[in-house]
XYZ file of C-alpha atoms in Angstrom:
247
model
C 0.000 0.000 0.000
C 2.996 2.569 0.831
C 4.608 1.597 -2.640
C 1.010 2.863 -4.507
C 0.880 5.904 -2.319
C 4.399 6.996 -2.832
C 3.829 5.846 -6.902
C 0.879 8.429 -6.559
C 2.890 11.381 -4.749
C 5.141 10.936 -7.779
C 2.890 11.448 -10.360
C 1.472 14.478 -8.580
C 4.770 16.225 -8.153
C 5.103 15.480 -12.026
C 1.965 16.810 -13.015
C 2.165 19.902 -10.353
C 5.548 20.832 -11.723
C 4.556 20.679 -15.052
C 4.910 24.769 -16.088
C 1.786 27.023 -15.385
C -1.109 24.285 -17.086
C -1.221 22.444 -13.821
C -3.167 24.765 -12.177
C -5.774 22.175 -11.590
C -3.689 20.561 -8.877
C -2.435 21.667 -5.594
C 0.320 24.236 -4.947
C 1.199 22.532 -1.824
C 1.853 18.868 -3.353
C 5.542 19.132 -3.455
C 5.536 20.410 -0.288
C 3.152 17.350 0.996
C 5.348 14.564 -0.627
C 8.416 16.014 0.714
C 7.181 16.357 4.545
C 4.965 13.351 4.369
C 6.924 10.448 2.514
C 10.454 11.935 1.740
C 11.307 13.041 5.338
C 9.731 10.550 7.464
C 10.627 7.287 4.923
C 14.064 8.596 3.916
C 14.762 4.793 2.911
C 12.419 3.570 0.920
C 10.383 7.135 0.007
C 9.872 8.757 -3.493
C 12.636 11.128 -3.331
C 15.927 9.473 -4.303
C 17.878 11.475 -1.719
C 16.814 12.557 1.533
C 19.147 15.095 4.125
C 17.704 16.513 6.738
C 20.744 17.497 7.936
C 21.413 19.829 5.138
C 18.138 20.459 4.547
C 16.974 19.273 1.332
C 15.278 16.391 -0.398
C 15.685 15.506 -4.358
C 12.604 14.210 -6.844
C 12.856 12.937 -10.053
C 10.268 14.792 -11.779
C 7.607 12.732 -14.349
C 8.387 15.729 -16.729
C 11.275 14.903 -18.538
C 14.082 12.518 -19.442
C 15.918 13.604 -16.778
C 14.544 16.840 -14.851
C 15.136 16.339 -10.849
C 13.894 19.050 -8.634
C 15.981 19.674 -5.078
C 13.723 20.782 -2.579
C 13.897 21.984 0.866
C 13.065 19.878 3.793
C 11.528 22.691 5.957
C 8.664 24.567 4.762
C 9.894 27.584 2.136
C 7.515 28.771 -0.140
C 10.420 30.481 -2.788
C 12.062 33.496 -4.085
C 9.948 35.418 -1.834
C 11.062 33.549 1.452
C 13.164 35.431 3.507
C 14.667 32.001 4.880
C 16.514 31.558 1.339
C 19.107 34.993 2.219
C 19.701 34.178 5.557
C 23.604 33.362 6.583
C 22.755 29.913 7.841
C 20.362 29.148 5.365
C 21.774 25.906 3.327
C 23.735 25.956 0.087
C 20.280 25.453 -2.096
C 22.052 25.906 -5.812
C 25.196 23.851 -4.648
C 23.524 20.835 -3.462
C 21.325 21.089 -6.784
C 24.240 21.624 -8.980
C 25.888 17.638 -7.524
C 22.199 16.720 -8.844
C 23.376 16.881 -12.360
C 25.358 14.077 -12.162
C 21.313 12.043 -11.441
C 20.324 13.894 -14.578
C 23.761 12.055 -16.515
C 22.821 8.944 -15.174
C 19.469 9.330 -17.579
C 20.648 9.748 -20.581
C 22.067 8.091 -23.302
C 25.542 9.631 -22.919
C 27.127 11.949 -20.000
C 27.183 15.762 -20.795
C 29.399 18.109 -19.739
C 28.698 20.910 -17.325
C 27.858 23.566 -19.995
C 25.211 21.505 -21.128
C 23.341 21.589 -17.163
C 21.541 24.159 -15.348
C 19.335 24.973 -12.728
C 16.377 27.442 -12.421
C 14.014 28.511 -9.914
C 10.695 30.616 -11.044
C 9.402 33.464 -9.650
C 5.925 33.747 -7.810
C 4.272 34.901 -10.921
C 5.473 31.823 -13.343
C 5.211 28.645 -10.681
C 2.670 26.494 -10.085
C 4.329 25.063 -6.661
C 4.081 26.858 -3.069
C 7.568 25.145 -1.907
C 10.419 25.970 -3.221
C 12.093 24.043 -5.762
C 15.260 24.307 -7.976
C 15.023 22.418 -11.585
C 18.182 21.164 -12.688
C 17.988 19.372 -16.214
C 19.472 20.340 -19.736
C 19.821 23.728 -21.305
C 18.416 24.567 -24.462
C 20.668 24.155 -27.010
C 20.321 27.890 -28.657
C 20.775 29.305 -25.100
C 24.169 27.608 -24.644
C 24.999 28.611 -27.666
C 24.011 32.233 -26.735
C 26.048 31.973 -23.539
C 28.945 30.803 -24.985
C 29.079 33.486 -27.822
C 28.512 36.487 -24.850
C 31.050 34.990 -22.579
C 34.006 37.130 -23.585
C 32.326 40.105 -22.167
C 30.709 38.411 -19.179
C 32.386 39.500 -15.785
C 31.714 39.668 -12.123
C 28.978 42.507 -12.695
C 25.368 42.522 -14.326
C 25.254 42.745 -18.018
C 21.639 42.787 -20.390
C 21.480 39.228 -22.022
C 18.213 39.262 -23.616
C 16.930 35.414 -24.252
C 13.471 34.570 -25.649
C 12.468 37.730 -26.014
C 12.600 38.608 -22.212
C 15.060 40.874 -20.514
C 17.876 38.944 -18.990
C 20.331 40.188 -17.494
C 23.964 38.193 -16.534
C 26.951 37.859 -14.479
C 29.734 35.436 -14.326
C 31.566 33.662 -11.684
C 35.236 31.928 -12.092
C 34.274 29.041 -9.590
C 34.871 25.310 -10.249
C 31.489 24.596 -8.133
C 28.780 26.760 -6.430
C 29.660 26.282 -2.947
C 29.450 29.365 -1.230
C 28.588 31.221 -4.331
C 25.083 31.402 -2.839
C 22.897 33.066 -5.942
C 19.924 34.247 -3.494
C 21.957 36.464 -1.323
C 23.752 37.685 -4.415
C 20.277 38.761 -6.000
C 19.424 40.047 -2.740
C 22.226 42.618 -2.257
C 21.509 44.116 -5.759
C 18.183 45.039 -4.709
C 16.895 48.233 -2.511
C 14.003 46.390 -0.744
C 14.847 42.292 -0.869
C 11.441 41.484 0.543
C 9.537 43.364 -1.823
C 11.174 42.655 -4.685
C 13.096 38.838 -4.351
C 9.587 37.390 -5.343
C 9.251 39.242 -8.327
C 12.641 37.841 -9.892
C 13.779 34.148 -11.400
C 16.963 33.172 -10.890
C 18.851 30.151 -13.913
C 22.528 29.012 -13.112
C 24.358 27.579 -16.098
C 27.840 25.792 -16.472
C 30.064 27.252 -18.912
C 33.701 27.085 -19.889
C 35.608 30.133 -19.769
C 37.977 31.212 -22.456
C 41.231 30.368 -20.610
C 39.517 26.558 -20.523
C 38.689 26.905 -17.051
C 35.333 26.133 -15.557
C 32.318 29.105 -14.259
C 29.148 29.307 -13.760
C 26.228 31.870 -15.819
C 24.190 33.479 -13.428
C 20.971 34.780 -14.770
C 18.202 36.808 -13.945
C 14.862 37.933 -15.107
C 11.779 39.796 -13.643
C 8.314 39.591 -14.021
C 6.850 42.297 -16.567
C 3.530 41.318 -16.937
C 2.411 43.955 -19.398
C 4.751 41.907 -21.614
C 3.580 38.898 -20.688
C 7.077 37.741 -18.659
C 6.141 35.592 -15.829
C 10.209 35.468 -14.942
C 9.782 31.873 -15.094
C 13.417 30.915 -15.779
C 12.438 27.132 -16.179
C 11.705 28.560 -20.088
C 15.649 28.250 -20.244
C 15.816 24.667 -20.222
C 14.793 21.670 -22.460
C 13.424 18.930 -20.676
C 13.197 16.798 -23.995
C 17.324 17.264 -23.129
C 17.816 17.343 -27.298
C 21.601 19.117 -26.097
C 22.329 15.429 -25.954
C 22.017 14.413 -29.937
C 23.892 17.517 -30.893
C 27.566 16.436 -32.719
């Protein structure tokens, strides 16, 4: 009977996660899977990893070859959540960035870190009340973007406008994203964090520099909803992972 119910909580965190046409479903299901199976049947529960010491949990989502979501284990809602900046809050992006190697381990053949990313939405373009970071394949045409504005990518913001929305980028010379923590970065570019953190998605992509050494993209967008941008950052990736079949 606990094997059906956890097949069921599944299903509903694929269907809930699936981009802004689940509405039909319930915004707290992630959160319900995660604090009623995950946590208290870290064994044998539907998420595939389960730290409550650190603080999060991570789902393989039914949308997608390979799409996991890491979630917290404590109840965070998202971008808005003042938890997310504080000092001792845990490494969210860093423990989802080690989830990439899960998303290798469904495909056909392993992909390199410029060919992963992560994304969280803003409050305006998810369909989830916990927060969750996506961490699946890029689309091909937006690696390809990155790659061609790396030269002039630095430590400061710079306008990188992808599908048609108003992106704006910053890189960081880092092998991994420990420390690097994206939310408190966001958060000290803004005047008032917990007005405006809601409002914004953040997408983290590999990339490799032009010396050959490894970084990291960081991206943000925010909602404009006279121009019909929900800041939903998810847009970034491919979940079909077609990166994979490239030459």
């Amino acid at each position: 009977m606990k094997k059906v119910l956890w097949a069921v909580g599944l299903l509903v965190a694929g269907l809930a996660c699936a981009r802004m046409g689940a509405g039909a479903h319930s915004p707290d299901a992630l959160w319900r899977i995660v604090h009623e199976q995950c946590v208290p049947h870290a064994a044998a529960g539907p998420c595939e990893e389960t730290d409550t010491h650190a603080g999060y949990a991570v789902l393989k989502d039914r949308v997608g070859i390979g799409q996991y979501l890491l979630i917290p284990t404590q109840r965070i809602t998202g971008m808005e959540d003042p938890a997310i900046t504080r000092g001792d809050a845990p490494d969210y992006f860093a423990y989802a960035w080690r989830q990439t190697v899960r998303v290798n381990h469904r495909l056909s053949r392993s992909l390199p870190a410029e060919d992963m990313s992560l994304a969280i939405n803003s409050v305006y373009g998810r369909s989830q009340n916990q927060l969750h970071i996506h961490v699946d394949c890029i689309r091909p045409e937006v690696r390809a973007a990155l790659r061609q504005a790396a030269a002039r990518l630095g430590p400061d913001w710079a306008a990188l406008p992808l599908y048609g929305h108003a992106y704006r980028a910053r890189l960081v010379s880092t092998p991994d994203l420990s420390g690097v923590r994206p939310f408190a970065l966001l958060a000290r570019d803004m005047a008032d964090p917990a007005r405006e953190m809601g409002r914004h998605t953040l997408v983290i992509a590999g990339i490799r520099q032009a010396d050959g050494r490894p970084g990291f993209v960081i991206l943000d967008d925010q909602v404009d909803l006279v121009h019909g941008d929900r800041a939903s950052g998810e847009e970034l990736q491919d979940h079909t992972c077609q990166i994979r079949s490239r030459p």
